[in-house]
CSV table of C-alpha atoms in Angstrom, one decimal:
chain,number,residue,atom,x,y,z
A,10,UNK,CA,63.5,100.6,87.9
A,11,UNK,CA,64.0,104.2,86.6
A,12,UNK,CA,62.2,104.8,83.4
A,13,UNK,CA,64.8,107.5,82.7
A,14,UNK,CA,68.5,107.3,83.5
A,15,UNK,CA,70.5,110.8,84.3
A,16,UNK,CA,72.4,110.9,81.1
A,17,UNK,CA,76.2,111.0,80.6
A,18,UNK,CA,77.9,114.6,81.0
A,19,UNK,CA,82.0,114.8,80.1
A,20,UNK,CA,84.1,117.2,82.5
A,21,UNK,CA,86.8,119.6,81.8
A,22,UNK,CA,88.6,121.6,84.2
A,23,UNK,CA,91.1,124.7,84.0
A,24,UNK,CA,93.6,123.8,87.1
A,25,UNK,CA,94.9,127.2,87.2
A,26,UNK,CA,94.3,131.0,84.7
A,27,UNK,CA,96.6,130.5,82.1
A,28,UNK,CA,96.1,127.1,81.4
A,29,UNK,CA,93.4,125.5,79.4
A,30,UNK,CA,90.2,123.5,80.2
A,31,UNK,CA,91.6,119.7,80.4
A,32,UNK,CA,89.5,116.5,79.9
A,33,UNK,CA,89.4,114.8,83.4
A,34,UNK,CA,86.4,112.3,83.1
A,35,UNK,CA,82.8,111.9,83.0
A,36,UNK,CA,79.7,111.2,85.3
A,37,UNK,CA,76.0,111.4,85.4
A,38,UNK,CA,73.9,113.7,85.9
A,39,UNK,CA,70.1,114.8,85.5
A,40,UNK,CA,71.0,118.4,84.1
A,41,UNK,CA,74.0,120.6,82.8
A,42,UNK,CA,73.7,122.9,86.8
A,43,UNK,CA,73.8,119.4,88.4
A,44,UNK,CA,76.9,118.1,86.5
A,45,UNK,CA,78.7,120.8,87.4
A,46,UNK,CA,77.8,120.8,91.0
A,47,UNK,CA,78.7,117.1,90.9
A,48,UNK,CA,81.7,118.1,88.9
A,49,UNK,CA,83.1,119.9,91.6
A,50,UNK,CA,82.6,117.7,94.6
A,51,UNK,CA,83.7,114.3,92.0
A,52,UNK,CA,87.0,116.1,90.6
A,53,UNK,CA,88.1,119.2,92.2
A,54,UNK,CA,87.7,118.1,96.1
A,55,UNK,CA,91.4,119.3,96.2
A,56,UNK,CA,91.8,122.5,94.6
A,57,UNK,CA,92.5,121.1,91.4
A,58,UNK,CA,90.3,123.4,89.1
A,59,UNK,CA,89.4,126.9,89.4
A,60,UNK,CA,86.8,126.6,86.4
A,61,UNK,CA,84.7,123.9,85.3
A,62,UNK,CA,82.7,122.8,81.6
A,63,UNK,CA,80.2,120.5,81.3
A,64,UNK,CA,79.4,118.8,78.1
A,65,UNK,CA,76.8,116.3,78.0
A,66,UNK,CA,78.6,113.3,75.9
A,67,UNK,CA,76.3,112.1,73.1
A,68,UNK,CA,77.4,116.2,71.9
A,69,UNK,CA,80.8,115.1,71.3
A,70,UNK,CA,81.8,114.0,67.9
A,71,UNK,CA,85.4,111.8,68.0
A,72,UNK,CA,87.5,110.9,65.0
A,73,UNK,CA,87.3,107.1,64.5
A,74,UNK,CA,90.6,105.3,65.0
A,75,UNK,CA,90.2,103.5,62.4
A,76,UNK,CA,90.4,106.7,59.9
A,77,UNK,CA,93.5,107.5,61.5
A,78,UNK,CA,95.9,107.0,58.5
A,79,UNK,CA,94.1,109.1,56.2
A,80,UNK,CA,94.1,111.8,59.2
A,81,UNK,CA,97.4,111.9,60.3
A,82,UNK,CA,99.9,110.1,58.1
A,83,UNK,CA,99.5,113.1,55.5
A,84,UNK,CA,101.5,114.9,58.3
A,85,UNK,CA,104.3,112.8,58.7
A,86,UNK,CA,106.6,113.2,55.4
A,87,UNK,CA,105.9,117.2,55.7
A,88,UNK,CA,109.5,118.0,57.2
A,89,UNK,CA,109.0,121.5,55.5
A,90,UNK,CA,106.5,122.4,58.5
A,91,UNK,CA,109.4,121.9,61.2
A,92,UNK,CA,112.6,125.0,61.5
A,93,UNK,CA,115.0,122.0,61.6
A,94,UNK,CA,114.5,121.1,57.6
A,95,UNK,CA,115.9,124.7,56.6
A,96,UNK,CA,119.9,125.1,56.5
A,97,UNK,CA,121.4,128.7,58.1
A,98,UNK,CA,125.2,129.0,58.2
A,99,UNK,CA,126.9,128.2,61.3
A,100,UNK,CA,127.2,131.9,62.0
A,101,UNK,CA,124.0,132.6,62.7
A,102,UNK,CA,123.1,131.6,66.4
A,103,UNK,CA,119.7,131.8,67.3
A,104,UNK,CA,116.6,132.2,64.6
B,10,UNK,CA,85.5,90.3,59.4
B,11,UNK,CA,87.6,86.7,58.6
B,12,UNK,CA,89.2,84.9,61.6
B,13,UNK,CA,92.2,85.6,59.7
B,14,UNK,CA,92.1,89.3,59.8
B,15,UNK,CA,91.1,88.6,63.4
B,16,UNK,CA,94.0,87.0,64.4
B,17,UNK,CA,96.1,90.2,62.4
B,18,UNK,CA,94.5,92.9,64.7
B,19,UNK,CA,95.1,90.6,67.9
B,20,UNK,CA,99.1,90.0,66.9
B,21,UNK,CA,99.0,94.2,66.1
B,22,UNK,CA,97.2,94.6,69.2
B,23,UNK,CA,99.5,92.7,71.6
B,24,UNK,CA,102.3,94.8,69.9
B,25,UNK,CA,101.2,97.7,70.7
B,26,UNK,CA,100.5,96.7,74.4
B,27,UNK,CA,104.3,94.9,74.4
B,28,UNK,CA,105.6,98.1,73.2
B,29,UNK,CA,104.0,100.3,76.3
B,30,UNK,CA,101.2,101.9,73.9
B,31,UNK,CA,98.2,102.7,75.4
B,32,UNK,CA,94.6,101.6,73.9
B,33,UNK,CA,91.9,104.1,74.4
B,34,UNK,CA,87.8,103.6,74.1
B,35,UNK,CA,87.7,103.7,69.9
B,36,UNK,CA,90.3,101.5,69.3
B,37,UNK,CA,89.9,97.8,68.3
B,38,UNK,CA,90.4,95.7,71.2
B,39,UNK,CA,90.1,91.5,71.5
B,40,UNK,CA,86.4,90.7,73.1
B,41,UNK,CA,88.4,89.2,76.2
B,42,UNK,CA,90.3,92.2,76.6
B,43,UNK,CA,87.2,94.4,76.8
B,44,UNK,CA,85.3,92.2,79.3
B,45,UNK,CA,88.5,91.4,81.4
B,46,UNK,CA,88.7,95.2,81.9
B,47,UNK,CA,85.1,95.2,82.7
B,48,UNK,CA,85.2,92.7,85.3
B,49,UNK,CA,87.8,94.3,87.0
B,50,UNK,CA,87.6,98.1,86.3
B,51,UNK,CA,83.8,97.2,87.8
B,52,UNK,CA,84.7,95.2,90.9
B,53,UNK,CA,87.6,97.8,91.8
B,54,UNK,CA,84.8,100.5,91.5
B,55,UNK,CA,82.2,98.6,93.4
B,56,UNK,CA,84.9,97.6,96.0
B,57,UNK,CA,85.6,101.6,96.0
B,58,UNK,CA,81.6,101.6,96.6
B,59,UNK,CA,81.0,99.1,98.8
B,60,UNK,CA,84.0,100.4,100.9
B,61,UNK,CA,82.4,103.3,102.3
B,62,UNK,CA,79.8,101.3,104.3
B,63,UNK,CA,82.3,99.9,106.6
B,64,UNK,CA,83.8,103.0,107.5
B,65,UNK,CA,80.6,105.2,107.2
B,66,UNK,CA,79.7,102.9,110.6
B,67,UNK,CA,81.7,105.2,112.5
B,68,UNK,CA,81.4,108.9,111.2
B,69,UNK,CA,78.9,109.6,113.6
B,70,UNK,CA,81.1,108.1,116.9
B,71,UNK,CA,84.7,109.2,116.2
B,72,UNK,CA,86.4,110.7,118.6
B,73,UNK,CA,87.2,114.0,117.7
B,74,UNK,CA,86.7,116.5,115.1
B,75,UNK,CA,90.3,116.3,113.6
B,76,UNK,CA,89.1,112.2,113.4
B,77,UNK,CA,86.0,113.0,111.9
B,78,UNK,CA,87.0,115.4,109.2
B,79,UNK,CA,89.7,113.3,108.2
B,80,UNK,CA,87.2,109.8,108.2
B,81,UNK,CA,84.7,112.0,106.5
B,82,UNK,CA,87.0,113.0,103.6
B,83,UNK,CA,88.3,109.5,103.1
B,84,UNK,CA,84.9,108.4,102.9
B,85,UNK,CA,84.1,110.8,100.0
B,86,UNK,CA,87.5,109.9,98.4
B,87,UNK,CA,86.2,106.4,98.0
B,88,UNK,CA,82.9,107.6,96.1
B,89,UNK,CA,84.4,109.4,94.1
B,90,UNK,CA,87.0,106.5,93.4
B,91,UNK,CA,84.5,105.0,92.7
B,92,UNK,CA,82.7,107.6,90.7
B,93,UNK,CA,86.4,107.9,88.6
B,94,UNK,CA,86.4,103.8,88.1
B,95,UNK,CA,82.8,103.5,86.8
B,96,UNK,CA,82.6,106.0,84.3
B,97,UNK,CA,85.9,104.7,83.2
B,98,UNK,CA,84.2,100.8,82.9
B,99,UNK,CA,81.8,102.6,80.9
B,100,UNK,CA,84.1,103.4,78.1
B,101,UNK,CA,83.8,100.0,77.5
B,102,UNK,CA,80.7,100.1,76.4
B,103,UNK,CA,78.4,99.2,79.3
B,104,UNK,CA,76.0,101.2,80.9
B,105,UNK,CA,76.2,102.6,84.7
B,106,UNK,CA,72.5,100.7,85.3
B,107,UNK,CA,74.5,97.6,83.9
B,108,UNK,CA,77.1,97.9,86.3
B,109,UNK,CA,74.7,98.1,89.2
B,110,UNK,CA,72.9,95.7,88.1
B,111,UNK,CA,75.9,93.1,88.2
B,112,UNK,CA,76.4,94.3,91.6
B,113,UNK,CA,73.0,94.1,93.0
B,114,UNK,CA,72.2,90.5,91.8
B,115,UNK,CA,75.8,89.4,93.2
B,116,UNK,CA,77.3,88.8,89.6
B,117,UNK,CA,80.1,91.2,89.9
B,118,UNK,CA,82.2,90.7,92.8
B,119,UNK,CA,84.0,93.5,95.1
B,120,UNK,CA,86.8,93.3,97.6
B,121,UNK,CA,85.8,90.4,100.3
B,122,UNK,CA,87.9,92.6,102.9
B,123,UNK,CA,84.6,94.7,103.4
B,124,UNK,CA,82.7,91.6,104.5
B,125,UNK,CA,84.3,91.9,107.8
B,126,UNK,CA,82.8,93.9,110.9
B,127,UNK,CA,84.5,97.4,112.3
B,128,UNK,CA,83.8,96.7,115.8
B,129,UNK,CA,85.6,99.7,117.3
B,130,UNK,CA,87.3,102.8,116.6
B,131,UNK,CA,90.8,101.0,116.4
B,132,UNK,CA,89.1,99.1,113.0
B,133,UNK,CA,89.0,102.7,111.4
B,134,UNK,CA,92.9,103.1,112.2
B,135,UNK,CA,93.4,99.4,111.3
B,136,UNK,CA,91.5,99.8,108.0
B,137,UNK,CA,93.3,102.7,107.1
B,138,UNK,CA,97.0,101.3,107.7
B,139,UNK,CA,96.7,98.3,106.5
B,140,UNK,CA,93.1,97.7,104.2
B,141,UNK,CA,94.4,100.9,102.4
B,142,UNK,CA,97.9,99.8,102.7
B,143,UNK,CA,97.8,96.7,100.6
B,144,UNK,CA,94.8,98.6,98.2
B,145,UNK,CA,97.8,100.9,97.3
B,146,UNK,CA,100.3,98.1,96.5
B,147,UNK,CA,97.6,96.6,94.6
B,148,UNK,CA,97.0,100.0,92.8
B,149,UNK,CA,99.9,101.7,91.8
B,150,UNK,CA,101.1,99.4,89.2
B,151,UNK,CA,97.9,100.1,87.6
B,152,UNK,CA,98.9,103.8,87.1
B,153,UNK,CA,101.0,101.8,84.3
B,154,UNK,CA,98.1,99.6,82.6
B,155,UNK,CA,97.6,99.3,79.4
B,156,UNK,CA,94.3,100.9,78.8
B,157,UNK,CA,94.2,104.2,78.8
B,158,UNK,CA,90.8,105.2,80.7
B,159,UNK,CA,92.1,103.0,83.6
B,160,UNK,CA,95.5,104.5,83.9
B,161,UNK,CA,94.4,107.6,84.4
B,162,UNK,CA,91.7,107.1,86.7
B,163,UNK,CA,94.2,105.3,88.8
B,164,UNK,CA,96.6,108.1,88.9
B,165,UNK,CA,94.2,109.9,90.7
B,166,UNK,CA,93.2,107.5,93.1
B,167,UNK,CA,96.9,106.9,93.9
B,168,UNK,CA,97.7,110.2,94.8
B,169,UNK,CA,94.7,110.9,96.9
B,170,UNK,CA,95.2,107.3,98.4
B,171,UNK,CA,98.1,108.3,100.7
B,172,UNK,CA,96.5,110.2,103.1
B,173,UNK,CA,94.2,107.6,103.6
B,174,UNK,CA,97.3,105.3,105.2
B,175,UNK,CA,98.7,107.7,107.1
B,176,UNK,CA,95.4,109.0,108.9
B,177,UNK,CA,95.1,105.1,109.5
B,178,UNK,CA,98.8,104.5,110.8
B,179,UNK,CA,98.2,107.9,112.7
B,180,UNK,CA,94.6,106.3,114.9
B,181,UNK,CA,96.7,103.3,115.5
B,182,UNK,CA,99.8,104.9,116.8
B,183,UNK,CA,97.4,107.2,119.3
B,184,UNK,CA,95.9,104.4,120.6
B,185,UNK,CA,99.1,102.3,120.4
B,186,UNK,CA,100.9,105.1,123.0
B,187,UNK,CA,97.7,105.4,124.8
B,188,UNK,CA,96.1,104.1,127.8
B,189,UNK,CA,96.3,99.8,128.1
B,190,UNK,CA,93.1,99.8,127.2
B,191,UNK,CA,93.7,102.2,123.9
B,192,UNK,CA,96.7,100.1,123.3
B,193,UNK,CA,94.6,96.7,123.9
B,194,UNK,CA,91.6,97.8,121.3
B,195,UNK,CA,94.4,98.7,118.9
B,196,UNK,CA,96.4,95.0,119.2
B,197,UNK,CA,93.0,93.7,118.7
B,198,UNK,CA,92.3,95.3,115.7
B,199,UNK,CA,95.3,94.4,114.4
B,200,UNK,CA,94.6,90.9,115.2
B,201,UNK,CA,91.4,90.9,113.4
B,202,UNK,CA,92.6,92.8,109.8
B,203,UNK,CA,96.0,91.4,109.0
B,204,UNK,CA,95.1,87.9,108.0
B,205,UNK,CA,92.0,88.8,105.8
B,206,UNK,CA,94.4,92.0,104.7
B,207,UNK,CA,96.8,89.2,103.6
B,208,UNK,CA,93.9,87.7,101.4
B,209,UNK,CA,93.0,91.2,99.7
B,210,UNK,CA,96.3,90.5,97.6
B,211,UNK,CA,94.8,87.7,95.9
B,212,UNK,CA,95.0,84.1,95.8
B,213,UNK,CA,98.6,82.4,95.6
B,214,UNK,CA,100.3,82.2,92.4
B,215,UNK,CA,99.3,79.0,91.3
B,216,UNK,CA,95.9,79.3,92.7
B,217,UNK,CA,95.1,82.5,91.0
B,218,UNK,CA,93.4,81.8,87.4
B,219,UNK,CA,93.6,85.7,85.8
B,220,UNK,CA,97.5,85.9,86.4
B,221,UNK,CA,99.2,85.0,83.4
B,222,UNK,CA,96.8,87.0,80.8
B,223,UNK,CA,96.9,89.7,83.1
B,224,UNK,CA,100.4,90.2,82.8
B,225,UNK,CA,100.3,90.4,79.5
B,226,UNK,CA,97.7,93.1,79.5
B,227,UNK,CA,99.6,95.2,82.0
B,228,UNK,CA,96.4,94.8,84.2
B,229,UNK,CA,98.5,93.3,86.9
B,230,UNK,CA,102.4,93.8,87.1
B,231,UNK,CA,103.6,91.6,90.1
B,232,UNK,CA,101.9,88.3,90.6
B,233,UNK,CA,100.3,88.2,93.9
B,234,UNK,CA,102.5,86.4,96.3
B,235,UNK,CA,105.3,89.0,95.1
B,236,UNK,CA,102.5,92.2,96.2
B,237,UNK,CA,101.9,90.0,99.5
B,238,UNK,CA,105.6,89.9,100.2
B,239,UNK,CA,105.9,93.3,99.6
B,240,UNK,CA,103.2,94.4,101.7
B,241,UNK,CA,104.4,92.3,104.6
B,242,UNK,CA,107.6,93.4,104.0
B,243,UNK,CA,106.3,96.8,104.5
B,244,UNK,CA,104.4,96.7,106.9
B,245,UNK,CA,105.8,95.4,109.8
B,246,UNK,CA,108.3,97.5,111.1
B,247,UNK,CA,105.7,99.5,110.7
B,248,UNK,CA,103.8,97.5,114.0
B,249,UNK,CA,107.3,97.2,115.1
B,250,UNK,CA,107.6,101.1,115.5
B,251,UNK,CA,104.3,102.0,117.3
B,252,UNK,CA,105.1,98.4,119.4
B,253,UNK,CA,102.4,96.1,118.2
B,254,UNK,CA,102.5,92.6,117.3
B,255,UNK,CA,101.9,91.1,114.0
B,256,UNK,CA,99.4,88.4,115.0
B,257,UNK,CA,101.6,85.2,113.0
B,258,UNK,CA,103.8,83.0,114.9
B,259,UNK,CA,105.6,82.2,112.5
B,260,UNK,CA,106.8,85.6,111.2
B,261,UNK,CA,110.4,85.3,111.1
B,262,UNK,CA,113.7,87.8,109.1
B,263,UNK,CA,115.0,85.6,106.3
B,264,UNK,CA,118.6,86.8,106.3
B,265,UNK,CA,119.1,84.9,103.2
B,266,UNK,CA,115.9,86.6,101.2
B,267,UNK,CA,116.2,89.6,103.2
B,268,UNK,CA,112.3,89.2,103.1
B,269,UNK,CA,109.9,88.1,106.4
B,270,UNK,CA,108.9,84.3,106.1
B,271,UNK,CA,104.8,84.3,107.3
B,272,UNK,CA,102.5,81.3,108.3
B,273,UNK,CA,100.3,79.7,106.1
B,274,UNK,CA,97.0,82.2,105.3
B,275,UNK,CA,93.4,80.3,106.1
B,276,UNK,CA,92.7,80.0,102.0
B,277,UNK,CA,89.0,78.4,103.3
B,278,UNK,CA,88.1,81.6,105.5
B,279,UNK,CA,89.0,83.5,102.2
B,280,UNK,CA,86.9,81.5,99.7
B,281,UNK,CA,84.0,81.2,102.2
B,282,UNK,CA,84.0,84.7,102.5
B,283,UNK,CA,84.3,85.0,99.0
B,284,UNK,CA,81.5,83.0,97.9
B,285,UNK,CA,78.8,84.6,100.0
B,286,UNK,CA,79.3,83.6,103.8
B,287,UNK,CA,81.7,85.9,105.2
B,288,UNK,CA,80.1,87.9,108.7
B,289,UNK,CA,79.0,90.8,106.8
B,290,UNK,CA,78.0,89.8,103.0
B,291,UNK,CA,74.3,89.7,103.1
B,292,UNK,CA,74.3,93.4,105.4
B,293,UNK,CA,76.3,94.8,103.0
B,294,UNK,CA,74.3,94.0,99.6
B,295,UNK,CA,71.3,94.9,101.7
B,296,UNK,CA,73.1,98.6,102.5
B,297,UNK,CA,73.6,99.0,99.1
B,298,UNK,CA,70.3,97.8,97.5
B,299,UNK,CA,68.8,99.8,100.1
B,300,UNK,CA,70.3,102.8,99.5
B,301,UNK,CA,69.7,102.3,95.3
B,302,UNK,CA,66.2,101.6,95.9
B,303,UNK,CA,65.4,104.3,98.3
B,304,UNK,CA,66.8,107.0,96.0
B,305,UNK,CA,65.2,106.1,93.1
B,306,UNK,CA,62.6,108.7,93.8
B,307,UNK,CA,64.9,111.7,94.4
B,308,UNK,CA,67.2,110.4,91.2
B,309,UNK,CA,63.5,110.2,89.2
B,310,UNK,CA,62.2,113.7,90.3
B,311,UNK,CA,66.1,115.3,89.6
B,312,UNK,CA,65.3,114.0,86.1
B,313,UNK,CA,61.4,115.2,86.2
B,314,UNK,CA,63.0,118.9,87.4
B,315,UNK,CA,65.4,118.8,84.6
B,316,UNK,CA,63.0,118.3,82.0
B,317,UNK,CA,60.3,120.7,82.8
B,318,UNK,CA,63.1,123.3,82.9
B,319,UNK,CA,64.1,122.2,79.7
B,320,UNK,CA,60.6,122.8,78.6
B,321,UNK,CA,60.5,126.3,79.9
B,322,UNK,CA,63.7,127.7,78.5
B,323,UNK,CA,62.8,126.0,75.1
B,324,UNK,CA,58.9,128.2,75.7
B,325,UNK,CA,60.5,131.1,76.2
B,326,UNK,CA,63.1,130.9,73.6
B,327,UNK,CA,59.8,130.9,70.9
């Protein structure tokens, strides 16, 4: 048995220029050149990325669900953030 | 926590699954729901895994270069399905080495169809049209499950999945217009992977233990005799079209279901084969083990390599 295993690396992948890096899985690897070689052969074997990150997991912080309320409910009653909460007269077409 | 409270996050939990929401890694989830999802998230990806070996066997001998790049990318679609499918089990909370570990000692399970023998090139276009065939009949409800991790791995193995058919469909028809030998090799192959493609589906209804829970959980949509059907249905005009015979007897229209009525599916062959004594079980745990083992020097020295690279660029940083 290994006494080290390669350690977990997370993948993101721009599909196209103009669009941002997207989250599209994770996989192993011994070092940030190797996940992205990986990266490439494991998720872009159809021309679905022209640029790749690597992020090895354990550097990712995530919100815990269970925080959630205290996160995101304060949002929901804030009508005052969206243009539909503010009344224009009929006349005026687009604003 | 209480078994009250328990019982509050289950009945919030099944909500949320009845209502089409998705549960991702962090959330609470029932211990049966995690390790359900690990036993099959992990034998779908070892199946994915194990998979390779059969068609691997012929890389090397197909008969053209058109055959081999096409074999050759399927091949590498089903590593990285399996690739997608394991780090996807790991979100669960159990480690890769786990996983293989499961495997290796014969714990986990993966699809019994890969137990059988590809004898000739005709098994490649058989695999394809029909192994494939009833692996994406199986698989695209589960582009719908309920956890997230799982969906979304799946709707990338469903979309890369369809060439895989059709590059199988497209051997069998070659052969099926070819010479009477071609067309001989190809009728045999056909004979040799429908019934056990039959079996892939799953045990009948009320044979098959996961079923009812596994509705529930969006892990499974149809039960399996409905999938079976369907894939039968399928399937053989399909043979019809390229003129090959469905080796069953008994295969016969219903007017009245508007469905085929089949014969009755060797359930022994299928359990034998299942618990360990199928023609190629014990070859392909030794494949595998063998390949795990034999790497375990590059996959060390990668990690070596890493490290004192590491250590360099932290030297010359001081």
């Amino acid at each position: 048995m290994s006494t080290k295993n390669w350690p977990l690396w997370e993948i993101f992948v721009r599909s196209k220029n103009g669009l941002e890096h997207r989250h599209f899985g994770s996989l192993h690897a011994a070092d940030a050149e190797m996940a992205l070689e990986n990266a490439r052969d494991v998720y872009t074997r159809r021309n679905e990325g022209v640029s790749i990150w690597v992020v090895e997991s354990k550097h990712i912080t995530a919100s815990n669900p269970e925080n959630n309320g205290e996160l995101f409910e304060p949002a929901q009653d804030k009508v005052y953030r969206h243009p539909t909460f503010y009344d224009l007269p009929d006349e005026v077409k687009h604003m | 926590m209480s078994e009250e409270q328990i019982k509050n996050l289950e009945k919030q939990f099944e909500e949320r699954i009845a209502r089409d929401e998705k549960i991702e890694p962090k959330d609470w989830m029932p211990e049966k729901y995690r390790q359900t999802h690990i036993r099959q998230m992990s034998q779908h990806a070892h199946s994915e895994i194990i998979g390779m070996l059969p068609e691997g066997n012929w890389i090397t001998r197909a008969p053209s270069l058109r055959r081999k790049v096409a074999l050759l990318a399927k091949v590498q679609d089903e590593a990285g399905h399996g690739l997608y499918l394991y780090s996807a089990t790991e979100t669960l909370g159990i480690s890769r080495e786990e996983l293989y570990e499961q495997l290796h000692t014969g714990k986990a399970k993966y699809s019994s169809i890969f137990n059988y023998p590809t004898l000739t090139w005709a098994d490649m276009g058989a695999i394809g049209w029909l192994v494939d065939g009833a692996a994406i009949i199986n698989q695209v409800p589960l582009c719908n499950t309920s956890y997230g991790p799982y969906s979304r791995a799946m709707i990338r193995v469903c979309k890369e999945e369809s060439f895989h058919q059709r590059q199988g469909y497209e051997i069998m028809m070659k052969l099926a217009n070819g010479t009477p030998e071609q067309k001989e090799m190809a009728q045999d192959a056909l004979n040799r992977w429908w019934w056990p493609s039959l079996m892939m589906l799953g045990p009948t209804d009320d044979k098959s233990v996961h079923t009812a829970q596994s509705m529930k959980w969006k892990l499974k949509r149809k039960t399996n005799d409905e999938l079976r059907q369907q894939f039968i249905d399928q399937t053989v005009p399909q043979a019809d079209l390229i003129g090959l015979t469905i080796p069953d007897p008994d295969l016969k229209w219903n007017e009245e279901r508007q469905s085929y009525d089949f014969g009755e599916i060797n359930w022994d062959e299928f359990w034998q084969v299942v618990k360990g004594h199928g023609p190629m079980n014990k070859e392909r745990m030794r494949a595998r083990i063998n390949a795990w083992e034999c790497g375990e020097w590059v996959r060390d020295a990668a990690m070596a390599h890493a490290e004192k690279k590491q250590q360099r660029k932290q030297k010359q940083a001081v």
